[in-house]
Coordinates of C-alpha atoms in Angstrom, one line a residue:
Chain A
M1 CA -50.0 -35.2 -19.2
A2 CA -50.1 -32.4 -16.9
V3 CA -48.6 -34.3 -14.1
T4 CA -45.2 -35.2 -16.2
S5 CA -44.9 -31.5 -17.5
E6 CA -45.7 -29.9 -13.9
V7 CA -42.7 -31.7 -13.0
F8 CA -40.7 -31.1 -15.9
D9 CA -41.2 -27.4 -15.3
A10 CA -40.4 -27.4 -11.6
A11 CA -37.0 -29.3 -12.7
E12 CA -36.2 -26.4 -15.3
R13 CA -37.1 -23.9 -12.5
T14 CA -34.7 -25.2 -10.0
A15 CA -32.1 -25.7 -12.8
Q16 CA -32.8 -22.3 -14.0
G17 CA -32.6 -21.0 -10.4
K18 CA -29.3 -22.9 -9.5
A19 CA -28.0 -21.3 -13.1
R20 CA -28.7 -17.9 -11.7
R21 CA -27.5 -18.3 -8.4
S22 CA -23.9 -19.7 -9.5
A23 CA -23.8 -17.1 -12.3
I24 CA -24.0 -14.3 -9.8
E25 CA -22.1 -16.3 -7.3
D26 CA -19.3 -16.4 -10.1
R27 CA -19.8 -12.6 -10.8
A28 CA -19.2 -11.8 -7.1
F29 CA -15.9 -13.9 -6.9
Y30 CA -15.2 -12.5 -10.3
L31 CA -15.5 -8.9 -8.8
L32 CA -13.7 -9.9 -5.4
T33 CA -10.5 -11.3 -7.7
L34 CA -10.5 -7.8 -9.6
V35 CA -11.1 -5.5 -6.7
S36 CA -8.0 -7.2 -5.1
A37 CA -5.6 -6.8 -8.3
I38 CA -7.0 -3.4 -8.4
F39 CA -6.2 -2.6 -4.8
V40 CA -2.0 -3.5 -5.6
V41 CA -2.1 -0.7 -8.2
V42 CA -3.9 1.4 -6.1
M43 CA -1.5 1.1 -3.5
L44 CA 1.7 2.3 -5.5
L45 CA -0.6 5.4 -6.8
G46 CA -1.3 6.0 -3.3
V47 CA 2.7 5.8 -2.2
M48 CA 3.2 8.2 -5.1
V49 CA 0.5 10.6 -4.1
S50 CA 1.3 10.6 -0.4
L51 CA 4.8 10.9 -1.2
I52 CA 3.8 13.9 -3.7
V53 CA 1.8 15.3 -0.9
G54 CA 3.9 15.1 1.9
A55 CA 7.1 16.6 -0.1
W56 CA 4.9 19.7 -1.6
P57 CA 5.9 22.0 1.2
A58 CA 9.3 21.4 0.5
L59 CA 9.3 21.1 -2.8
E60 CA 7.3 24.6 -3.0
K61 CA 10.2 26.2 -0.6
F62 CA 13.0 25.2 -2.2
G63 CA 12.0 24.4 -5.6
L64 CA 13.9 21.6 -8.0
G65 CA 16.9 23.4 -6.6
F66 CA 16.4 20.9 -3.6
V67 CA 18.2 18.1 -5.5
W68 CA 21.1 20.3 -5.9
Q69 CA 21.0 22.1 -2.8
Q70 CA 24.0 20.6 -0.6
R71 CA 23.0 22.6 3.1
W72 CA 20.6 20.8 5.3
S73 CA 20.3 22.7 8.1
P74 CA 17.3 21.9 10.2
V75 CA 18.1 24.7 12.4
K76 CA 18.1 27.4 9.8
E77 CA 15.1 25.5 8.1
I78 CA 17.7 25.0 5.0
F79 CA 17.2 21.5 3.3
G80 CA 19.0 20.5 0.5
A81 CA 19.0 16.6 -0.6
L82 CA 22.6 16.9 -2.5
A83 CA 24.6 15.3 0.2
P84 CA 22.3 12.2 0.8
I85 CA 21.9 11.6 -2.8
Y86 CA 25.7 11.8 -3.2
G87 CA 25.9 9.0 -0.7
T88 CA 23.3 7.1 -1.8
L89 CA 25.0 7.1 -5.5
I90 CA 28.4 6.5 -4.1
T91 CA 27.7 3.4 -1.8
S92 CA 25.6 2.2 -4.2
I93 CA 28.7 2.4 -6.8
I94 CA 30.8 0.7 -4.6
A95 CA 28.6 -2.1 -3.8
M96 CA 28.5 -2.7 -7.4
I97 CA 31.9 -2.5 -7.9
I98 CA 33.0 -5.3 -5.7
G99 CA 29.6 -7.0 -5.6
I100 CA 29.2 -7.8 -9.6
P101 CA 32.4 -9.3 -10.3
V102 CA 32.3 -11.4 -7.1
S103 CA 28.4 -12.4 -7.9
F104 CA 29.5 -13.3 -11.3
G105 CA 32.8 -15.3 -10.0
I106 CA 30.0 -17.3 -7.9
A107 CA 27.6 -17.9 -10.7
I108 CA 30.5 -19.1 -13.1
F109 CA 31.7 -21.6 -10.3
L110 CA 28.0 -22.7 -9.8
T111 CA 27.4 -23.3 -13.4
E112 CA 30.7 -24.3 -15.1
I113 CA 33.2 -25.5 -12.3
C114 CA 31.5 -26.8 -9.2
P115 CA 30.7 -30.9 -8.7
P116 CA 27.3 -31.5 -9.4
A117 CA 26.9 -33.0 -5.8
L118 CA 28.0 -29.5 -4.3
R119 CA 26.0 -27.5 -6.7
R120 CA 22.4 -27.5 -5.0
P121 CA 23.5 -27.0 -1.1
I122 CA 26.0 -24.3 -2.2
G123 CA 23.4 -22.8 -4.5
V124 CA 20.5 -23.1 -1.5
A125 CA 22.9 -21.7 0.9
I126 CA 23.6 -18.5 -1.2
E127 CA 19.5 -18.5 -1.8
L128 CA 19.0 -18.5 1.7
L129 CA 21.6 -15.6 2.8
A130 CA 19.7 -13.6 0.2
G131 CA 16.7 -13.8 2.8
I132 CA 18.8 -12.4 5.6
P133 CA 17.5 -9.2 6.8
S134 CA 19.5 -5.9 6.7
I135 CA 19.5 -5.3 10.0
I136 CA 22.0 -8.3 10.7
Y137 CA 24.1 -6.9 8.0
G138 CA 24.2 -3.7 9.5
L139 CA 24.8 -4.6 13.0
W140 CA 28.2 -6.8 12.1
G141 CA 29.2 -4.0 10.0
F142 CA 29.0 -1.8 12.9
F143 CA 30.6 -4.1 15.8
F144 CA 33.2 -5.8 13.6
L145 CA 33.7 -4.6 10.0
A146 CA 34.0 -1.0 10.8
P147 CA 36.3 -1.3 13.7
F148 CA 38.3 -3.7 11.6
L149 CA 38.6 -1.5 8.7
A150 CA 39.4 1.8 10.6
A151 CA 42.5 -0.1 12.7
N152 CA 43.7 -2.1 10.0
V153 CA 42.8 -0.9 6.4
Q154 CA 42.2 2.5 6.6
P155 CA 45.6 3.5 7.6
F156 CA 47.5 1.8 5.2
L157 CA 45.3 3.2 2.5
D158 CA 46.1 6.8 3.9
A159 CA 49.6 5.9 3.9
T160 CA 50.3 4.0 0.6
L161 CA 47.0 5.8 -1.8
A162 CA 46.6 9.3 -0.4
H163 CA 49.8 11.1 -1.8
I164 CA 49.0 10.0 -5.3
P165 CA 47.6 13.2 -6.9
V166 CA 43.9 13.5 -7.7
V167 CA 43.2 9.7 -7.0
G168 CA 44.5 10.3 -3.3
L169 CA 42.0 12.4 -2.4
L170 CA 39.3 9.7 -2.5
F171 CA 41.7 7.8 0.5
V172 CA 42.4 10.4 3.0
D173 CA 41.7 8.6 6.2
S174 CA 39.1 10.0 8.8
G175 CA 40.1 7.8 11.7
S176 CA 36.4 6.2 12.1
G177 CA 35.3 3.5 10.5
L178 CA 31.8 4.8 9.8
N179 CA 32.4 6.0 6.2
L180 CA 31.1 5.7 2.6
M181 CA 33.5 2.9 2.0
T182 CA 32.2 0.7 5.0
A183 CA 28.8 1.2 3.8
G184 CA 29.3 0.2 0.4
I185 CA 31.5 -3.2 1.5
I186 CA 28.4 -4.0 3.5
L187 CA 26.0 -3.4 0.7
A188 CA 28.3 -5.1 -1.9
I189 CA 27.9 -8.4 1.0
M190 CA 24.4 -7.9 1.3
V191 CA 23.5 -7.8 -2.5
L192 CA 26.0 -10.6 -3.2
P193 CA 23.8 -13.6 -2.9
F194 CA 20.7 -12.0 -4.4
I195 CA 22.7 -10.7 -7.7
A196 CA 24.4 -14.5 -7.5
S197 CA 21.4 -16.1 -7.4
I198 CA 19.8 -14.5 -10.2
T199 CA 22.8 -14.5 -12.5
R200 CA 23.2 -18.5 -12.1
D201 CA 19.4 -18.4 -13.0
V202 CA 20.1 -16.3 -16.2
F203 CA 23.2 -18.6 -16.9
L204 CA 20.9 -21.5 -16.6
T205 CA 18.9 -20.1 -19.7
V206 CA 21.4 -20.8 -22.3
P207 CA 20.3 -24.1 -24.2
V208 CA 22.6 -27.0 -23.4
L209 CA 23.0 -27.7 -27.2
L210 CA 25.0 -24.2 -27.6
R211 CA 27.2 -25.0 -24.6
E212 CA 27.9 -28.0 -25.8
S213 CA 28.5 -27.5 -29.3
A214 CA 31.1 -24.6 -27.9
Y215 CA 32.8 -27.5 -26.1
G216 CA 33.0 -29.6 -28.9
M217 CA 34.5 -26.8 -30.9
G218 CA 37.2 -27.4 -28.2
M219 CA 36.6 -24.3 -26.7
T220 CA 37.8 -24.1 -22.9
T221 CA 35.7 -23.4 -19.9
W222 CA 36.3 -19.9 -19.6
E223 CA 36.1 -19.3 -23.6
V224 CA 32.7 -20.8 -23.5
V225 CA 31.8 -18.3 -20.5
R226 CA 33.2 -15.6 -22.5
H227 CA 32.1 -16.1 -26.0
I228 CA 28.8 -18.2 -25.6
V229 CA 27.1 -17.9 -22.1
I230 CA 27.5 -13.9 -21.5
P231 CA 26.7 -12.8 -25.1
Y232 CA 23.7 -15.0 -24.9
T233 CA 22.2 -13.6 -21.4
R234 CA 23.4 -10.4 -21.8
I235 CA 20.5 -8.7 -21.4
G236 CA 19.2 -10.8 -18.1
L237 CA 22.6 -10.2 -16.9
V238 CA 22.2 -6.6 -16.9
G239 CA 18.5 -7.0 -15.3
G240 CA 19.7 -8.7 -12.5
I241 CA 22.2 -6.4 -11.6
M242 CA 19.9 -3.1 -12.2
L243 CA 17.8 -5.6 -9.8
G244 CA 20.7 -5.6 -7.1
L245 CA 21.4 -1.7 -7.5
G246 CA 17.5 -1.3 -7.1
R247 CA 18.0 -2.9 -3.6
A248 CA 21.2 -1.2 -2.7
L249 CA 20.0 1.9 -3.8
G250 CA 16.8 1.7 -1.5
E251 CA 18.6 -0.2 1.4
T252 CA 18.2 1.2 4.8
M253 CA 19.1 -0.6 8.1
A254 CA 22.5 -2.0 6.4
V255 CA 23.9 1.5 5.5
T256 CA 22.6 3.4 8.4
F257 CA 24.2 1.8 11.1
V258 CA 27.8 2.4 9.4
I259 CA 27.3 5.4 7.4
G260 CA 28.2 8.0 10.1
N261 CA 25.5 10.8 9.3
S262 CA 27.5 13.6 7.8
Y263 CA 25.9 16.1 5.7
V264 CA 29.3 17.3 4.5
I265 CA 30.4 16.2 0.7
H266 CA 34.0 15.3 0.9
P267 CA 36.1 13.4 -1.8
S268 CA 37.4 11.1 0.5
L269 CA 35.6 7.4 0.6
L270 CA 37.1 7.2 4.2
K271 CA 34.6 10.1 5.5
P272 CA 31.6 9.8 7.2
A273 CA 28.5 10.7 4.8
T274 CA 25.1 9.9 4.9
T275 CA 22.2 8.6 2.3
I276 CA 18.6 9.1 1.5
S277 CA 17.6 5.9 3.7
A278 CA 19.7 6.7 6.3
S279 CA 18.7 10.4 6.4
I280 CA 15.2 9.3 6.8
A281 CA 15.7 6.4 9.3
N282 CA 17.8 8.9 11.7
E283 CA 16.0 11.8 11.6
F284 CA 12.2 11.3 10.7
T285 CA 11.2 10.6 14.4
E286 CA 13.1 13.6 15.7
A287 CA 11.9 16.0 12.8
T288 CA 10.3 18.4 14.7
S289 CA 8.9 20.9 12.3
G290 CA 6.5 20.4 9.3
L291 CA 9.1 21.7 7.0
Y292 CA 11.6 19.3 8.1
T293 CA 9.2 16.4 8.0
S294 CA 8.3 17.7 4.7
S295 CA 12.2 17.9 3.3
L296 CA 12.6 14.4 4.7
I297 CA 9.6 13.0 2.7
A298 CA 11.0 15.0 -0.2
L299 CA 14.0 12.7 0.1
G300 CA 12.0 9.7 0.1
L301 CA 10.0 11.0 -3.2
V302 CA 13.5 11.3 -4.7
L303 CA 14.6 7.9 -3.9
F304 CA 11.2 6.8 -4.8
V305 CA 11.9 8.1 -8.2
I306 CA 15.6 6.7 -8.8
T307 CA 14.5 3.2 -7.6
F308 CA 11.4 3.2 -9.7
A309 CA 12.9 3.8 -12.9
V310 CA 16.1 1.0 -11.9
L311 CA 13.7 -1.3 -11.2
A312 CA 11.3 -0.9 -14.3
I313 CA 14.5 -0.9 -16.5
A314 CA 15.5 -4.1 -14.5
K315 CA 12.0 -5.9 -14.8
W316 CA 12.0 -5.0 -18.6
L317 CA 15.2 -6.6 -19.4
L318 CA 14.7 -9.8 -17.5
V319 CA 10.9 -10.2 -19.0
R320 CA 13.2 -9.9 -22.7
S321 CA 15.4 -12.8 -21.5
D322 CA 12.7 -15.3 -19.9
V323 CA 14.2 -15.5 -16.5
K324 CA 11.3 -16.2 -14.1
Chain B
M1 CA 54.4 -19.1 -25.8
S2 CA 51.7 -21.1 -28.1
V3 CA 48.2 -20.0 -28.8
D4 CA 46.7 -23.1 -26.8
S5 CA 49.1 -22.8 -23.7
R6 CA 48.1 -19.4 -23.6
R7 CA 44.3 -20.1 -23.9
K8 CA 44.9 -22.7 -21.1
T9 CA 46.7 -20.2 -18.7
T10 CA 43.7 -17.7 -19.4
N11 CA 41.2 -20.3 -18.5
I12 CA 43.3 -21.5 -15.4
V13 CA 43.3 -18.2 -14.4
A14 CA 39.9 -17.1 -15.1
L15 CA 38.2 -20.4 -13.6
G16 CA 40.7 -19.4 -10.5
L17 CA 39.6 -16.0 -10.0
S18 CA 36.0 -17.3 -10.1
V19 CA 36.8 -20.1 -7.4
L20 CA 38.5 -17.5 -5.3
A21 CA 35.4 -15.1 -5.7
T22 CA 32.9 -17.8 -4.4
A23 CA 35.4 -18.6 -1.5
V24 CA 35.7 -14.9 -0.7
G25 CA 31.6 -14.3 -0.8
L26 CA 31.4 -17.3 0.9
F27 CA 33.9 -16.5 3.8
F28 CA 32.2 -13.1 4.6
L29 CA 28.6 -14.6 4.2
A30 CA 29.9 -17.4 6.9
A31 CA 32.0 -14.9 8.9
I32 CA 28.7 -13.0 9.4
L33 CA 26.5 -16.1 10.7
V34 CA 29.1 -17.3 13.0
T35 CA 29.5 -13.9 14.6
L36 CA 25.8 -14.0 14.8
V37 CA 25.6 -17.5 16.3
I38 CA 28.5 -16.6 19.0
K39 CA 27.6 -13.2 19.9
G40 CA 23.7 -14.6 20.1
F41 CA 24.2 -17.8 22.0
S42 CA 25.7 -16.0 25.1
A43 CA 22.7 -13.7 25.0
I44 CA 20.0 -16.4 24.8
S45 CA 19.0 -17.5 28.2
P46 CA 15.4 -18.2 29.6
T47 CA 14.8 -14.6 30.7
L48 CA 14.9 -13.3 27.2
F49 CA 11.5 -14.9 26.5
I50 CA 9.6 -14.3 30.2
E51 CA 11.1 -10.6 31.1
N52 CA 10.5 -7.2 28.9
T53 CA 13.2 -5.0 27.4
P54 CA 15.0 -3.5 30.6
P55 CA 16.0 0.2 31.4
P56 CA 19.6 0.8 31.2
G57 CA 21.8 -1.0 33.2
D58 CA 19.4 -3.6 34.1
D59 CA 18.5 -7.3 33.3
G60 CA 15.8 -8.1 31.1
G61 CA 14.7 -9.8 28.1
L62 CA 12.7 -9.1 24.7
L63 CA 9.4 -10.6 25.4
N64 CA 7.4 -7.6 24.8
A65 CA 9.3 -7.2 21.7
I66 CA 8.9 -10.9 20.8
F67 CA 5.3 -10.5 21.4
G68 CA 4.9 -7.3 19.0
S69 CA 6.8 -9.0 16.4
L70 CA 4.7 -11.9 16.3
A71 CA 1.2 -9.6 17.0
M72 CA 2.1 -7.2 14.3
T73 CA 3.6 -10.1 11.7
S74 CA 0.1 -11.9 12.4
V75 CA -2.4 -9.1 11.8
A76 CA -0.2 -8.1 8.6
I77 CA -0.4 -11.7 7.2
A78 CA -3.9 -12.5 8.1
V79 CA -5.3 -9.1 6.0
A80 CA -2.3 -9.5 3.0
T81 CA -2.7 -13.2 2.4
P82 CA -6.5 -13.1 1.4
I83 CA -6.1 -9.9 -0.8
G84 CA -3.0 -11.6 -2.1
I85 CA -4.4 -14.8 -3.6
L86 CA -7.5 -13.3 -5.0
A87 CA -5.4 -10.6 -6.7
G88 CA -3.0 -13.4 -7.7
T89 CA -6.3 -15.2 -8.9
Y90 CA -7.5 -12.5 -11.0
L91 CA -4.0 -12.0 -13.0
S92 CA -3.6 -15.6 -13.4
E93 CA -7.1 -17.2 -14.2
Y94 CA -9.3 -14.3 -15.4
S95 CA -7.1 -11.5 -17.5
R96 CA -6.0 -13.2 -20.4
G97 CA -4.6 -10.4 -22.2
S98 CA -6.2 -7.8 -20.6
R99 CA -4.4 -4.4 -20.1
L100 CA -5.1 -3.6 -16.8
A101 CA -3.8 -7.2 -15.8
E102 CA -0.1 -6.3 -17.6
V103 CA -0.2 -2.6 -15.7
A104 CA -0.8 -5.0 -12.3
K105 CA 1.6 -7.3 -12.8
F106 CA 4.4 -4.9 -13.1
I107 CA 3.5 -2.6 -10.5
N108 CA 3.5 -5.7 -8.2
D109 CA 7.2 -6.7 -9.2
I110 CA 8.0 -2.6 -8.7
L111 CA 6.3 -3.2 -5.0
L112 CA 8.4 -6.4 -4.4
S113 CA 11.5 -4.6 -4.6
A114 CA 10.4 -0.9 -3.7
P115 CA 12.6 0.1 -0.7
S116 CA 10.6 -0.6 2.6
I117 CA 11.4 2.7 4.1
I118 CA 9.3 4.1 1.5
I119 CA 6.2 2.0 2.4
G120 CA 6.9 3.2 5.7
L121 CA 7.0 7.1 4.8
F122 CA 3.2 6.0 3.1
V123 CA 1.9 4.5 5.9
Y124 CA 2.9 7.1 8.1
T125 CA 1.4 9.7 6.0
V126 CA -2.1 7.7 5.9
L127 CA -2.5 6.2 9.4
V128 CA 0.0 7.7 11.8
V129 CA -0.4 11.6 10.7
P130 CA -4.1 11.7 11.1
F131 CA -4.3 9.8 14.5
G132 CA -1.4 11.9 16.0
H133 CA 0.5 8.9 17.1
F134 CA 2.6 6.1 16.1
S135 CA 0.6 2.6 16.6
A136 CA 1.0 -1.0 16.3
W137 CA -2.1 -1.0 13.3
A138 CA -0.1 1.4 11.2
G139 CA 3.4 -1.1 11.9
A140 CA 1.0 -4.0 10.6
A141 CA -0.3 -2.0 7.7
A142 CA 3.3 -1.3 6.7
L143 CA 4.4 -5.0 6.9
G144 CA 0.9 -6.0 5.4
L145 CA 1.8 -4.1 2.2
I146 CA 5.3 -5.3 1.8
A147 CA 3.9 -9.0 2.4
L148 CA 1.0 -8.3 -0.2
P149 CA 3.4 -8.5 -3.4
V150 CA 5.1 -11.7 -2.1
I151 CA 2.2 -13.7 -1.8
N152 CA 0.3 -12.0 -5.0
R153 CA 3.3 -13.3 -7.0
T154 CA 3.5 -16.6 -5.8
T155 CA 0.0 -17.2 -6.3
Q156 CA 0.0 -16.0 -9.9
D157 CA 3.2 -18.8 -10.4
M158 CA 1.7 -21.3 -8.5
L159 CA -1.9 -21.4 -10.1
A160 CA -0.3 -21.2 -13.5
L161 CA 1.7 -24.8 -12.5
V162 CA -1.9 -26.2 -12.3
P163 CA -2.6 -28.3 -15.4
S164 CA -5.5 -26.9 -17.1
A165 CA -7.2 -30.8 -17.5
L166 CA -8.5 -29.8 -13.9
R167 CA -10.1 -26.9 -15.1
E168 CA -11.8 -28.4 -18.1
A169 CA -12.8 -31.4 -16.1
A170 CA -14.3 -29.5 -13.7
A171 CA -16.1 -27.2 -16.3
A172 CA -17.4 -30.5 -18.0
L173 CA -19.0 -31.3 -15.1
G174 CA -21.0 -28.1 -15.3
T175 CA -18.9 -26.8 -12.3
P176 CA -19.5 -22.9 -11.6
R177 CA -16.2 -21.0 -11.9
W178 CA -15.7 -20.1 -8.5
K179 CA -16.5 -23.6 -7.3
T180 CA -13.7 -24.7 -9.8
M181 CA -11.1 -22.4 -8.0
T182 CA -11.9 -22.9 -4.3
F183 CA -12.6 -26.4 -4.3
V184 CA -10.2 -27.6 -7.3
I185 CA -7.5 -24.9 -8.3
Y186 CA -6.7 -23.9 -4.8
R187 CA -6.6 -27.2 -3.3
A188 CA -4.2 -28.2 -6.0
A189 CA -1.9 -25.3 -5.6
R190 CA -2.2 -25.6 -1.8
S191 CA 1.2 -25.9 -0.9
G192 CA 2.4 -23.3 -3.3
I193 CA 0.4 -20.9 -2.2
L194 CA 1.3 -21.9 1.6
T195 CA 4.9 -21.3 0.4
G196 CA 4.1 -18.0 -1.0
V197 CA 2.6 -17.0 2.8
L198 CA 5.8 -18.5 4.5
L199 CA 7.8 -16.3 2.3
A200 CA 5.9 -13.2 3.0
I201 CA 6.3 -14.1 6.6
A202 CA 10.1 -14.6 6.3
R203 CA 10.4 -11.4 4.7
I204 CA 8.5 -9.5 7.2
T205 CA 10.1 -10.8 10.2
G206 CA 12.9 -8.6 9.6
E207 CA 11.8 -5.7 8.0
T208 CA 13.0 -2.7 10.2
A209 CA 13.0 0.6 8.1
P210 CA 9.0 0.6 7.6
L211 CA 8.6 -0.1 11.6
L212 CA 10.8 3.0 12.3
F213 CA 8.2 5.7 12.0
T214 CA 4.9 3.5 12.1
S215 CA 4.5 1.4 15.1
L216 CA 8.0 2.7 16.6
S217 CA 8.8 1.1 19.8
N218 CA 8.0 0.4 23.3
Q219 CA 9.7 0.0 26.5
F220 CA 6.9 -1.8 28.2
W221 CA 4.5 -4.8 27.9
S222 CA 1.9 -3.7 25.8
T223 CA -1.1 -5.5 23.9
N224 CA -2.8 -2.5 22.6
L225 CA -2.6 -2.5 18.7
G226 CA -3.8 1.2 19.0
A227 CA -0.6 2.2 20.8
P228 CA 3.0 2.0 19.6
M229 CA 4.6 -1.4 20.5
A230 CA 7.9 -3.0 20.9
N231 CA 9.2 -5.2 17.9
L232 CA 12.4 -6.9 17.7
P233 CA 13.8 -5.2 14.6
V234 CA 13.5 -2.0 15.9
V235 CA 14.8 -2.6 19.4
I236 CA 17.7 -4.5 17.9
F237 CA 18.4 -1.2 16.1
Q238 CA 18.0 0.9 19.3
F239 CA 19.8 -1.4 21.8
A240 CA 22.8 -2.1 19.2
L241 CA 23.3 1.7 18.8
S242 CA 22.9 2.6 22.7
P243 CA 26.4 2.8 24.8
Y244 CA 25.0 0.1 27.3
D245 CA 26.9 -3.5 26.9
D246 CA 23.3 -5.2 28.5
W247 CA 21.0 -3.4 25.6
Q248 CA 24.1 -4.7 23.1
K249 CA 23.9 -8.3 24.1
L250 CA 20.1 -8.2 24.0
A251 CA 20.4 -6.7 20.5
W252 CA 22.3 -9.6 19.3
G253 CA 20.4 -12.1 21.2
G254 CA 17.1 -10.7 19.3
A255 CA 19.2 -10.5 16.1
L256 CA 20.3 -14.2 16.5
L257 CA 16.7 -15.2 17.4
I258 CA 15.2 -13.2 14.0
T259 CA 17.4 -15.1 11.7
V260 CA 16.9 -18.6 13.1
A261 CA 13.2 -17.8 12.6
I262 CA 13.7 -16.7 9.0
L263 CA 16.1 -19.4 8.1
A264 CA 13.6 -22.0 9.6
I265 CA 10.7 -20.6 7.8
N266 CA 12.3 -20.3 4.2
I267 CA 13.7 -24.1 4.9
I268 CA 10.4 -24.9 5.3
A269 CA 8.8 -23.1 2.3
R270 CA 11.6 -24.6 -0.1
A271 CA 10.9 -27.9 1.0
L272 CA 6.9 -27.3 0.4
A273 CA 7.8 -25.7 -2.9
G274 CA 9.3 -28.9 -4.2
K275 CA 6.3 -31.1 -2.9
Q276 CA 4.5 -28.2 -5.1
Q277 CA 6.3 -29.1 -8.5
S278 CA 6.8 -32.4 -8.2

């Protein structure tokens, strides 16, 4: 039956051809996805390498002393990062001191107190607010918060707190609303929706059984939060805080508007200062010499190292506590 | 005071504080939005959309900036979307237990929240320095790099929601894997992946820092992607800090436009994501 076997052979050949073709196509698609995934990794490496290369001339000239040298003088070509690093840390600390308790309050309200009907709308509103770009916060801070604080709050702080020894130094008024405290407050408002929504998600990972048993034992709502919810979720909470901190440290526009741009480190929170991101945003396009540009990129490198560490810790903690 | 009444008092005080915290938080956030709407609305007029950014003391609009933002966002999204979806596909479908995938997922999440100004510095050294001038291409590249991790991450999450029965059914029919992905799985996860793209658009629409030294800005109408191009965030930044009333007014108008656009995109994205999960 030669004819039949020929038909079979032909069919087999087509089938083999088809299988081979789809194997090749499969391989090609797989490689395409693989290359895209590698692209993401290469980008981060690219960011690192480009920052190190760009910062090299400055690091070579000033050495590691760049990090603790205070003087920043474009005219004399002497650059030290201490003032921007100081400003970045202080504004972020202020933001966290205000932002963490308020966000926790919001999260407790949303998970334990709020009537169920309002839970979703308020939760959604807070998540939407987290999406508003930082330049809007900066704009508002510049036109409203800074003048308001300068006119009403700062003279009061200066009059009441500035006489206390040591602590008083923090509250010596400069007359201008563009200062560390204003920047810290704006940052706090900005990270608020962010930390609050993560904290709420973390609180919701507490098994209902655990919560209900605690209520069943006669615990008050606050005791349930204090002794059950917070201990159970502490790793995730710290992760959420670190994520917010990472955001505050690297935030540019909200701060650039209200920081006042001064490289003088002054103990008072009511004096103008600068942060790493604000320095880069303000001066990068004006930097005329190679060393000036390189020093600004070196500032970027410092910021990258700090935020990378903070974000990596945040990520690690959040993975451990199963928050999506 | 008995133990019980002390516990009750503590409870009331603590809960009262948390209600207060919510009130304070929402008050500030509402204050920002209300100011934005009031200041922004008075700046919105037809001229805003038909005239270019004016010289100081003159009337004008934001047409060139609106166009620039749309153009750079479109280019950024057009490039970041396929790469992000493919990378998400690898990380979610092809990489079970692979070391590379663990690293790539971790790095993607870092990029997701990395300071955007650093992305700007990177693009500056790679795309501005070698060409010797600022350009809209560089701006679009910076925005694309910020959009990429968002799309990548959402694709991973959304593909994970597609039931494996679909993959198994396709495999049982002898469907090649890439066809299963493109004709079955992507289709099943379509609205979820679209959500990711929308979230990425919302994210990059307001980004200012990475554009400051990539696309910079341009006072005039320009469609040349090889040259500096005006864009809403940078124009808002420059105009707000200027001493001219007209410019400050335009800055508020632009700020309102951006915020409304972002809120609208976010709301659509949530509606789509809700559809995906049900």
